[in-house]
XYZ file of C-alpha atoms in Angstrom:
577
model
C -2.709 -1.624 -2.743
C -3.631 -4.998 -0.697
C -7.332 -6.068 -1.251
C -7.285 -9.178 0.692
C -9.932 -7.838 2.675
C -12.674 -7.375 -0.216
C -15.327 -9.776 0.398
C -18.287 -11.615 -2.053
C -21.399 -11.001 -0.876
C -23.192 -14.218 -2.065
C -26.566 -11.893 -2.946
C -24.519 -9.678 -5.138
C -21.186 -11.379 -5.996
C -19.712 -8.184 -6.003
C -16.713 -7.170 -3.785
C -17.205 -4.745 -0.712
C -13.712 -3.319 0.867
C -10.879 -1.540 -0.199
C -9.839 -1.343 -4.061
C -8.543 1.635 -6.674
C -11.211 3.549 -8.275
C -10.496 1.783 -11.982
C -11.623 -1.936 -9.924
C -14.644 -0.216 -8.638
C -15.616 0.500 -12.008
C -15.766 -3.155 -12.926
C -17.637 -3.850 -9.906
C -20.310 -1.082 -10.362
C -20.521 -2.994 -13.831
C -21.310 -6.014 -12.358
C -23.387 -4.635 -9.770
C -25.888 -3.437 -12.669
C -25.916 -6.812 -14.147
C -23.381 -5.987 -17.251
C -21.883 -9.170 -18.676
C -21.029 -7.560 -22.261
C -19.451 -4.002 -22.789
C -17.693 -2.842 -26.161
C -14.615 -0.766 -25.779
C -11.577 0.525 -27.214
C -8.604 1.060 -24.959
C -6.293 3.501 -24.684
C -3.943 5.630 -22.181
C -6.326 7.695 -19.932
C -8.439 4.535 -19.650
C -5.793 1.458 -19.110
C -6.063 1.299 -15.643
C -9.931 0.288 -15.879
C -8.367 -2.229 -18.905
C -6.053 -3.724 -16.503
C -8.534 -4.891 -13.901
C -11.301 -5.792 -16.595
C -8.705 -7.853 -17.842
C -8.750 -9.879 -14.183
C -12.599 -10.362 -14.440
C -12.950 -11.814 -18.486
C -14.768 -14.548 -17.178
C -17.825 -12.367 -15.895
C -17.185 -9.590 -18.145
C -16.787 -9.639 -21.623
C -15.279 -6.954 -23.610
C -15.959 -7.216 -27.389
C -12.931 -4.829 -28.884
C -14.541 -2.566 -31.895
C -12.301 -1.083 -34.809
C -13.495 2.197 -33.976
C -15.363 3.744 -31.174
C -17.840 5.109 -33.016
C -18.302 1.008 -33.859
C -18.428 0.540 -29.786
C -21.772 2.904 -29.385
C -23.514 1.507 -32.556
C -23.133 -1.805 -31.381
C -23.875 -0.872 -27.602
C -27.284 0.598 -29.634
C -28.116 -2.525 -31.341
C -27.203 -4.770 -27.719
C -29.808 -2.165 -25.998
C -32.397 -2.118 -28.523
C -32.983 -6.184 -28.808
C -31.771 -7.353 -25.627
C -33.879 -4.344 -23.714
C -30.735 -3.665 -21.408
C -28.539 -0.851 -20.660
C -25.949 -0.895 -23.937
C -22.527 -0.152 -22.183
C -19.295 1.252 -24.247
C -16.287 2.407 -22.882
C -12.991 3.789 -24.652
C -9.990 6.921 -23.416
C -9.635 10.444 -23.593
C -9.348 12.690 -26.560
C -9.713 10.912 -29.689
C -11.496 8.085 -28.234
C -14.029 10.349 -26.631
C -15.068 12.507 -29.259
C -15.473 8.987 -31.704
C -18.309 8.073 -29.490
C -20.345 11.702 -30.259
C -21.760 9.964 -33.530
C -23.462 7.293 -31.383
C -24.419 8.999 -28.252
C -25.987 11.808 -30.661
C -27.941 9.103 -32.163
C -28.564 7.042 -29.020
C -30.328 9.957 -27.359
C -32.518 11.336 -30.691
C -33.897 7.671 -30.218
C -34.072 7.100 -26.703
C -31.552 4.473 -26.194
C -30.371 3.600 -23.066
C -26.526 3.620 -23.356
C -24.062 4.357 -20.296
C -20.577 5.613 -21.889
C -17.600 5.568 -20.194
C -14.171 7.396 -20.846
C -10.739 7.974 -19.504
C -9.511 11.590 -18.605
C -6.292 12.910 -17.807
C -5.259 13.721 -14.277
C -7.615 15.870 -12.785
C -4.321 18.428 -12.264
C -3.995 18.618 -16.177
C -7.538 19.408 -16.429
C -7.506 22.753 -18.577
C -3.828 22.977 -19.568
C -4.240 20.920 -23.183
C -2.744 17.913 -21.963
C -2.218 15.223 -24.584
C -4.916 13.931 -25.277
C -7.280 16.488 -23.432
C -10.613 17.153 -24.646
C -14.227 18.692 -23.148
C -15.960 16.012 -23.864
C -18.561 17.062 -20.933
C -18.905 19.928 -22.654
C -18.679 18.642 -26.161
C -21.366 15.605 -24.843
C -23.926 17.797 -22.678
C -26.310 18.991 -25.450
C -26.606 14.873 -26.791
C -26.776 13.099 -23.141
C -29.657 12.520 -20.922
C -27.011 13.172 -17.956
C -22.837 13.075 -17.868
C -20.712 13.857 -15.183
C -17.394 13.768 -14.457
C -15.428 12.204 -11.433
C -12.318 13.343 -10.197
C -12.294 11.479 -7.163
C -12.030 7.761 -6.446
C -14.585 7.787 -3.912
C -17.364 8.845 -5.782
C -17.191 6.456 -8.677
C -19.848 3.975 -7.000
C -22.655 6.639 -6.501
C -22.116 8.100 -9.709
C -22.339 5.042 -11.638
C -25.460 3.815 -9.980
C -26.868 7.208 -10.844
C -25.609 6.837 -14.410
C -27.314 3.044 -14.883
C -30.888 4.805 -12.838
C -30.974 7.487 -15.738
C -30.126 5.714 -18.754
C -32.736 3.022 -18.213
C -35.432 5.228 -16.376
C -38.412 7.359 -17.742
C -37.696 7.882 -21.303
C -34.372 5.863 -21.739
C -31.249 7.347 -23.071
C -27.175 7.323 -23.161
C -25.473 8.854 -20.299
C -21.505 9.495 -20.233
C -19.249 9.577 -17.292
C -15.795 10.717 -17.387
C -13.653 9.480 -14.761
C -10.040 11.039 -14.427
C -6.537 8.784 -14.311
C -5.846 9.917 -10.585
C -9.031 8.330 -9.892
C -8.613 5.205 -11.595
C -5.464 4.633 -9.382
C -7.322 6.380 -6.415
C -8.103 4.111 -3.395
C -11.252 4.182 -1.796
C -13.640 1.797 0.231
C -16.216 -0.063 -1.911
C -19.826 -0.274 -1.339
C -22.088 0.095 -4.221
C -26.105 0.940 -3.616
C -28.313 0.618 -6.681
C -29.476 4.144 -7.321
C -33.260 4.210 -6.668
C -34.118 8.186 -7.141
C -33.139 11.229 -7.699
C -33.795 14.522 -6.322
C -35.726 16.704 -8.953
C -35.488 13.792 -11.339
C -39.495 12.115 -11.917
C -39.073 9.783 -14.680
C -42.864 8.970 -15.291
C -45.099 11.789 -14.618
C -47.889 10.900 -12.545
C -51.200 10.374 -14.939
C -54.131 12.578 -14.056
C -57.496 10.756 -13.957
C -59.448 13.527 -15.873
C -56.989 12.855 -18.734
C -57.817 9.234 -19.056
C -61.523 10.353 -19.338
C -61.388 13.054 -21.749
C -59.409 10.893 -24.026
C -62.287 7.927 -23.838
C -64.954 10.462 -24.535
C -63.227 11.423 -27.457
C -62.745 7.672 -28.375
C -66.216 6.907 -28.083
C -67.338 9.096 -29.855
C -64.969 9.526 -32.829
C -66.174 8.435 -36.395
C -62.632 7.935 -38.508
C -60.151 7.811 -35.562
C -56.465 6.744 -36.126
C -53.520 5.654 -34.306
C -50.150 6.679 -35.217
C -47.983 4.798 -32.710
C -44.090 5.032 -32.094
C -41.170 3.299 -30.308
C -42.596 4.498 -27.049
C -44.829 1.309 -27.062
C -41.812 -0.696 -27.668
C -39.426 0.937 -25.067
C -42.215 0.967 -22.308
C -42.476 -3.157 -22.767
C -46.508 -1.799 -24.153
C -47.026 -4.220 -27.181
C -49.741 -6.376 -25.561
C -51.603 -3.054 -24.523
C -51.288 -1.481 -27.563
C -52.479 -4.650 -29.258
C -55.427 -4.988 -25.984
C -56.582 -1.635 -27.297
C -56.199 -1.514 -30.831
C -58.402 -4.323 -30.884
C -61.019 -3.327 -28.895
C -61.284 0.167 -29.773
C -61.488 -1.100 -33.220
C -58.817 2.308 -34.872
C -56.980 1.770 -37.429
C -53.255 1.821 -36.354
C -50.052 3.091 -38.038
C -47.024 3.373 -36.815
C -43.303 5.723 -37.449
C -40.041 3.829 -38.276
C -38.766 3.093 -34.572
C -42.203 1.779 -33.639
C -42.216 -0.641 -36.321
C -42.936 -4.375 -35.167
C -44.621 -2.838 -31.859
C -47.636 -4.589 -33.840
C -47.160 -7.732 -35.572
C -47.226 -6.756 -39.354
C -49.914 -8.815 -40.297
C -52.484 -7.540 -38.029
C -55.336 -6.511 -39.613
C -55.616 -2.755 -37.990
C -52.207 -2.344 -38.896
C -52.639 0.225 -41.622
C -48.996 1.299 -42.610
C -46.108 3.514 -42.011
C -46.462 7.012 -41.720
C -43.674 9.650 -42.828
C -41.727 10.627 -45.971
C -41.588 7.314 -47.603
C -44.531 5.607 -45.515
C -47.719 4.370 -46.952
C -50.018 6.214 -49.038
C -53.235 5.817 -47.151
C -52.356 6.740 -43.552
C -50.375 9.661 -45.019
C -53.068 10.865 -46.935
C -56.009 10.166 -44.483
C -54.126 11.853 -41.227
C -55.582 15.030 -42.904
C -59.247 13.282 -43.158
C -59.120 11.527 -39.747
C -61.620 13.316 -37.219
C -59.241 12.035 -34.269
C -55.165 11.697 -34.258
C -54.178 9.210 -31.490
C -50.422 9.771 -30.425
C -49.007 6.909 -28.370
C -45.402 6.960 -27.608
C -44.686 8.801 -30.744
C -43.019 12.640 -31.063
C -44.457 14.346 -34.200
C -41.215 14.359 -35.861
C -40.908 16.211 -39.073
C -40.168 13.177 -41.120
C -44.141 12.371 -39.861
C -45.541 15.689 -39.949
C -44.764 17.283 -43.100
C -45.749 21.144 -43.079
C -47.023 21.454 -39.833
C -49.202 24.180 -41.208
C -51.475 21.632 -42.333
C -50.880 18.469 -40.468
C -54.072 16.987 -39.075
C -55.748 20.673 -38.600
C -59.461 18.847 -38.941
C -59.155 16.570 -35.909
C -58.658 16.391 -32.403
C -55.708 14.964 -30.788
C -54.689 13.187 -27.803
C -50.733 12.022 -27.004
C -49.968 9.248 -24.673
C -46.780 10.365 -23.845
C -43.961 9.676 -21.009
C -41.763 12.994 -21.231
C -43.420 16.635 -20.938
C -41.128 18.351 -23.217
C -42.454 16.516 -26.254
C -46.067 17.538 -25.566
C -47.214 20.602 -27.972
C -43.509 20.753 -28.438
C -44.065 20.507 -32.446
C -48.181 19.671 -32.835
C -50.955 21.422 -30.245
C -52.829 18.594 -28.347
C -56.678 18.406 -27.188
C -56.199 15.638 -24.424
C -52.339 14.695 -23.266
C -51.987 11.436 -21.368
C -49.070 11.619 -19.003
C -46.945 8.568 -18.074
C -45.757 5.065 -19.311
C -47.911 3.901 -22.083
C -48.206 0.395 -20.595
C -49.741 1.483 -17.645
C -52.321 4.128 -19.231
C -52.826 2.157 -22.365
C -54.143 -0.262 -19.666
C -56.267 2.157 -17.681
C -57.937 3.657 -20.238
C -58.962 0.204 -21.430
C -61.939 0.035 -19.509
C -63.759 3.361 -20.556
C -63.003 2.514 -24.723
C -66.485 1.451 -26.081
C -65.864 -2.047 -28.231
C -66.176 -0.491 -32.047
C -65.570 -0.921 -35.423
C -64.900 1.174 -38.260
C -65.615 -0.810 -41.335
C -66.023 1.842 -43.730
C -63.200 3.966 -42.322
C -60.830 0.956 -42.453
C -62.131 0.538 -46.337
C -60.652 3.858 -47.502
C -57.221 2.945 -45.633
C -57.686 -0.065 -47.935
C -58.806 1.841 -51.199
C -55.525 3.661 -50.617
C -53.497 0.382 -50.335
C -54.865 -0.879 -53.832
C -54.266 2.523 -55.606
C -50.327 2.254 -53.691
C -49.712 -2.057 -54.656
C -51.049 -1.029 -58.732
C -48.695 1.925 -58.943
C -45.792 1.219 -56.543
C -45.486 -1.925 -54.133
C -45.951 -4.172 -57.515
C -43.107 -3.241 -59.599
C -40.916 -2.854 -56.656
C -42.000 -6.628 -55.411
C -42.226 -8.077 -58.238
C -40.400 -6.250 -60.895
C -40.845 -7.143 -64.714
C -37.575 -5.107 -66.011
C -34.334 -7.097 -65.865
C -32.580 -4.932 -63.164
C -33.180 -6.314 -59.156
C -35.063 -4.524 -57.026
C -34.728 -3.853 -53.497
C -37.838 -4.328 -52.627
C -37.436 -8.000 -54.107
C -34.584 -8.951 -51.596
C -36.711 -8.216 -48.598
C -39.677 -10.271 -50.240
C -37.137 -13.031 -50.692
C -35.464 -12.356 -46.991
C -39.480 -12.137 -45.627
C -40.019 -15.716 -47.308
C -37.025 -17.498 -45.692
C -37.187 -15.749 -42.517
C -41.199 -15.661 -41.924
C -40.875 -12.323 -40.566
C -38.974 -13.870 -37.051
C -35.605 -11.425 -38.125
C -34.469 -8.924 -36.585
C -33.411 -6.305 -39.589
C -31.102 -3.959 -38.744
C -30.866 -1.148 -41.641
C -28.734 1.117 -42.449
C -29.577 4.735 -43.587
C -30.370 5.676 -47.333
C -32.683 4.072 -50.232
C -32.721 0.520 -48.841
C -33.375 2.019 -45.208
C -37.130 3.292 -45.900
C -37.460 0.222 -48.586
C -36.363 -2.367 -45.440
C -39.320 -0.564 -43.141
C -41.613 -0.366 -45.674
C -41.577 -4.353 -46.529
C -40.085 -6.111 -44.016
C -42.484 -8.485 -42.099
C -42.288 -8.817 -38.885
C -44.278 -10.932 -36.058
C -42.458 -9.701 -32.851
C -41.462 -6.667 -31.109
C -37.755 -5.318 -30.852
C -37.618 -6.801 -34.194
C -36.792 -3.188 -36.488
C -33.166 -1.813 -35.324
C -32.464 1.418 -37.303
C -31.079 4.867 -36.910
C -34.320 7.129 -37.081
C -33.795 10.434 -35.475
C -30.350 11.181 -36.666
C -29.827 9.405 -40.118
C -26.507 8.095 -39.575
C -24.743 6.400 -42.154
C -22.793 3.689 -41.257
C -24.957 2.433 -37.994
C -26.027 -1.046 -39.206
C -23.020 -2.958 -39.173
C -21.574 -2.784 -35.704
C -25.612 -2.327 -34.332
C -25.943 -5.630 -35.849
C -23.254 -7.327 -34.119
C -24.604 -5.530 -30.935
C -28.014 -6.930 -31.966
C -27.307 -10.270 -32.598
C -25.672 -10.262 -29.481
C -28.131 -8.925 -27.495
C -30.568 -11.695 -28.988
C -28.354 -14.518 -29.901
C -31.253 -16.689 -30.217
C -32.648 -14.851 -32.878
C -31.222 -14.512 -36.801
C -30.010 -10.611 -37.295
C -29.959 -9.486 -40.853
C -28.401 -6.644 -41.549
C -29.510 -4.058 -44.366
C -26.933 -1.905 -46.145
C -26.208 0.543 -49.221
C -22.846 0.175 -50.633
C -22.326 3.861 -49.394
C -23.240 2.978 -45.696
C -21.322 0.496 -45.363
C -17.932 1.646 -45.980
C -18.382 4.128 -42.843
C -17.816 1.608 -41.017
C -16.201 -1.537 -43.113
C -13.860 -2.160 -40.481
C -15.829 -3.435 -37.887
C -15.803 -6.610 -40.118
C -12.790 -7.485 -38.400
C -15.226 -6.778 -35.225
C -17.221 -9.543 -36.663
C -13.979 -12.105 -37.573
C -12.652 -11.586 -34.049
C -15.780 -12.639 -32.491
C -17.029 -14.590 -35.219
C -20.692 -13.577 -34.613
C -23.293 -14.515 -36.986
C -24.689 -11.981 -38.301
C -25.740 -12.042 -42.009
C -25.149 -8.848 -43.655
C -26.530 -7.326 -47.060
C -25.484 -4.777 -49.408
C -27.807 -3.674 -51.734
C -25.202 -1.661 -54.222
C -26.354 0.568 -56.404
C -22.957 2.442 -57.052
C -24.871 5.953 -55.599
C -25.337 7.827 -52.979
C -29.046 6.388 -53.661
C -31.189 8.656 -51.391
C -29.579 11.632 -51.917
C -29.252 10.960 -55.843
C -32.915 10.342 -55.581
C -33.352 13.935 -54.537
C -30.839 15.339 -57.315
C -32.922 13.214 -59.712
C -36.030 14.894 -58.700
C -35.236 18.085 -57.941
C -32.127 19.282 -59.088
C -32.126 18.585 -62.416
C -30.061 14.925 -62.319
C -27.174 16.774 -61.328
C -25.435 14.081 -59.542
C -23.234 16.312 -57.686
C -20.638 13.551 -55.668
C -23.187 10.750 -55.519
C -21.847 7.961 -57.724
C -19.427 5.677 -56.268
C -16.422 3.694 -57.412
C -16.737 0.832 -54.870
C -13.710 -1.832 -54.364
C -14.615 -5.332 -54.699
C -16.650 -6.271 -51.453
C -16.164 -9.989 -52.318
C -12.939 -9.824 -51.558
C -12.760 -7.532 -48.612
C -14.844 -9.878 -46.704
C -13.101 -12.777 -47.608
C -9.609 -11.242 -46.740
C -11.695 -11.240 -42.990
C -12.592 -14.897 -43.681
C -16.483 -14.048 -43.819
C -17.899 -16.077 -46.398
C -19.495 -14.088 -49.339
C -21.363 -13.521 -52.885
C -22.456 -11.390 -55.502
C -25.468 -11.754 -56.950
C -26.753 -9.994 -59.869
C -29.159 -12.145 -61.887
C -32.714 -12.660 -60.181
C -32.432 -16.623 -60.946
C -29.281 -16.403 -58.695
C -31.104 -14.400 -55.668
C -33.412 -16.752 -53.836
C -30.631 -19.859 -53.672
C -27.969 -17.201 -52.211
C -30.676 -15.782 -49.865
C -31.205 -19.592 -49.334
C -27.153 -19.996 -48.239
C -27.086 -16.925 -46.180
C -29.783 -17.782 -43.545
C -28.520 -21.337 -43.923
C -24.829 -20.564 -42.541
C -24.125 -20.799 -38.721
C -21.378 -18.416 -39.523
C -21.493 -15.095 -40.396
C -22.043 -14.557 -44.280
C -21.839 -11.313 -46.388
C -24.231 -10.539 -50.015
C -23.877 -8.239 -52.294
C -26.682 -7.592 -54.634
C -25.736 -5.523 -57.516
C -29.510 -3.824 -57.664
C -30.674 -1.010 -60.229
C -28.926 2.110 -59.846
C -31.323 4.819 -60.667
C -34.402 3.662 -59.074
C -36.770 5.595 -56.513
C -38.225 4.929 -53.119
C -42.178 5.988 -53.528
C -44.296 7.265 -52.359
C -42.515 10.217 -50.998
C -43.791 13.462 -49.379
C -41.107 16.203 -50.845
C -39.731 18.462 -47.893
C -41.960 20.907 -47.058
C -45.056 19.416 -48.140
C -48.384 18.145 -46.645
C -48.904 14.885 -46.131
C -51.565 14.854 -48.134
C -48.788 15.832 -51.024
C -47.415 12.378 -51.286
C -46.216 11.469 -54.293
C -46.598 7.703 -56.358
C -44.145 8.794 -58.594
């Protein structure tokens, strides 16, 4: 078709005028501002290939090993960078290997726009090669999908797809665009989607709320904060941090809203959950008010909600309705984006502090550094710890890192002692536990904050999920530094047969290849270590390297993560040992 007549509007540089449905793609692309997308091609989606391969020098395209690989590391781009993560792959095959990561993108609120190939809209139905549902495989783990059969409605779609992903409470979005539309012709104009009918993404926040909540402040003798990745996602840190400080609570915080609050701060009390800290676990059940910002009451936090925080009042600062007394009954809910109501209730919070209050938090933390944090620091047996690699990453780095974990053992050990002095700083999988995340997140992270160093975190079990995306990493040669801390197990769940089923290790231990190798046949330097005198020189190398850099550190293969809160439990159940 002759598109002579697009133009380049100087405000935009994007092209108005006639052009096939798979060019309009591109354009809507670079109508929202995408530079970076990670893909996998294939048949259903070639024709949006061949004109992304005419626009390379505005649009790069960073080709994954797997798709599963191209939403991880869309994840990781969104989660640093604070932009829509955008991955893209065909029909079929390639659209069901991006469930993993869209399932996990919208347990954790990531803003993700996914885009796949379809067959023609006349095979629809019949089990064409290649034919799958994935609208109706995708609907119960998007914020929004849709599919277009028609050229002409590829702009307005789009822009809808980029408003929902990054609006409200953020999250991936898919769009499934047919081959007849691809090669459809249609007359391009693309408006930035500003609203949508029935759609509010930030509930209005009722004055009376704000109040309530302050009275409650005020007049509160052991309040406590529990804060989540709400603070980070709604750009909130220097509220949080406005009203931590002048309220004078105690603050601690789940997994994804770790580095929200610089770790250092001194009313930053601790994680909360399963393997979080042992005095804001055990003092949620003493606290006379729970304060809830951005945060969901996941099970992983609550324990038995039979006897999670019964004694105390709560309020949630929360952005979406359906969380509110969706799993714990509220006194006071704040509606809307925590920046904003963080801010207004600023003014009615009496200055305070809660010396003695903040001394049993610290009582706690004594009785948890004698019986736990010590050995696992600073171990006296000859075996390495993990907890010893992050104190030696912590020391190089000075908590600047961005750590992206894995999921397992070294996972809860990476959020419990990492140290970290900025925001968007802890990339992890929280809500769905997948295995196999932190390598292509990281190279999605260290892309989406090339400035910054990106360490990646990973169990020897993890990381063979997704090995190949090493050859991700060689193509592109990005820098990311990635660690395995091998145990030869299964190590979280062989913590749990340990513990309580009798050290029946039922398919936990692993025979692992030689990693060494592996990453140098994808010419990524590499090392073992497994002496302690060794550790701190090769920790040394790895942040040293402008290239990327792989370690292995052979670490001791039956110990525990503690404390831990065994399913089922109270919080006030958590265990040392």
């Amino acid at each position: 078709m002759e598109t002579q007549t697009q133009t380049i509007t100087k405000e935009t540089k994007t092209a108005t005028g006639p052009m096939t449905g798979a060019e309009a793609v591109i354009h809507c692309l670079l109508a929202e501002g995408v530079d970076l997308i990670y893909g996998y091609p294939g048949g259903a989606i070639m024709p949006v290939y061949d004109e992304l391969y005419k626009f390379q020098d505005r649009l790069h395209h960073v080709l994954t090993r797997h798709e599963q690989g191209a939403t991880h590391a869309a994840q990781g781009y969104a989660r640093t960078s604070g932009k829509v993560g955008v991955a893209i792959a065909t029909s079929g095959p390639g659209a069901t290997n991006f469930v993993t990561g869209i399932a996990d993108a919208q347990i954790d609120s990531t803003p993700m726009v996914c885009i796949t190939g379809q067959v023609g809209s006349h095979l629809l139905g019949s089990d064409a090669f290649q034919e799958t549902d994935i609208i109706g495989i995708s609907t119960p783990i998007t914020k929004w999908n849709h599919q277009v059969t028609r050229a002409e409605d590829i702009p307005s779609v789009l822009a809808k797809a980029f408003y929902i992903a990054r609006s409200g409470r953020p999250g991936p979005v898919l769009i499934d665009i047919t081959k007849d539309a691809q090669f459809g012709e249609l007359d391009f104009k693309y408006e930035k989607c500003k609203g949508v009918r029935s759609y509010k993404p930030v509930p209005e926040t009722d004055p009376k709320t704000l109040q309530q909540a302050a009275e409650l402040i005020n007049s509160a003798k052991k309040p406590m904060i529990v804060f989540g990745q709400g603070v980070i996602l709604g750009e909130a840190e220097e509220e949080l941090k406005n009203f931590i400080e002048k309220s004078g609570v105690p603050a601690a915080w789940t997994i994804l809203g770790l580095s929200a609050l610089p770790t250092a701060h001194p009313l930053n009390v601790g994680m909360v959950g399963m393997h979080g800290n042992y005095g804001p676990n055990k003092l949620t059940n003493e606290c006379d008010l729970l304060i809830a910002i951005g945060m969901r009451f996941d099970d992983r936090v609550t324990g038995n909600l039979e006897t999670y925080a019964k004694q105390a009042k709560i309020i949630h600062f929360e952005i979406d309705p359906a969380e509110v007394n969706k799993n714990v009954e509220v006194d006071v809910a704040v509606m809307g984006n925590v920046k904003h109501t963080l801010a207004e209730i600023l003014p009615l919070v009496e200055p305070n502090t809660y010396e003695n209050w903040l001394q049993e938090f610290k009582d706690f933390d004594a009785v948890e550094y004698d019986k736990v944090i010590k050995d696992e620091l600073y171990p006296s047996k000859e075996g390495l710890s993990m907890g010893e690699v992050l104190r030696g990453i912590n020391e190089e780095t000075k908590g600047d890192a961005v750590i992206v974990s894995d999921v397992g053992q070294h996972q809860m050990i990476a959020c419990r002692y990492a140290e970290f002095v900025k925001s968007k700083s802890n990339v992890t999988s929280g809500g769905l536990g997948t295995m196999g995340f932190a390598l292509p997140a990281a190279i999605g992270a260290k892309m989406g904050a090339p400035e910054r160093e990106v360490v990646a975190i990973i169990g020897d079990g993890g990381y063979q999920m997704t090995i190949q995306e090493l050859g991700t990493i060689f193509q592109t040669r990005v820098p990311v530094k990635i660690v395995v801390l091998n145990n030869d197990f299964l190590g979280m769940v062989r913590q749990w047969q340990q513990l309580f089923f009798d050290k029946r290790y039922a398919s936990t231990e692993m025979v692992n290849p030689d990693f060494i190798t592996i990453a140098k046949g994808y010419h990524i330097a590499a090392k073992r270590v497994t002496k302690r005198e060794e550790l701190q020189s090769a920790i040394e190398e790895m942040l040293a390297s402008k290239e990327p850099y792989f370690l292995e550190v052979c670490v001791e293969k039956e110990n525990n993560v503690f404390p831990m809160i065994p399913t089922g439990a109270s919080v006030s159940d958590i265990r040392l040992c």
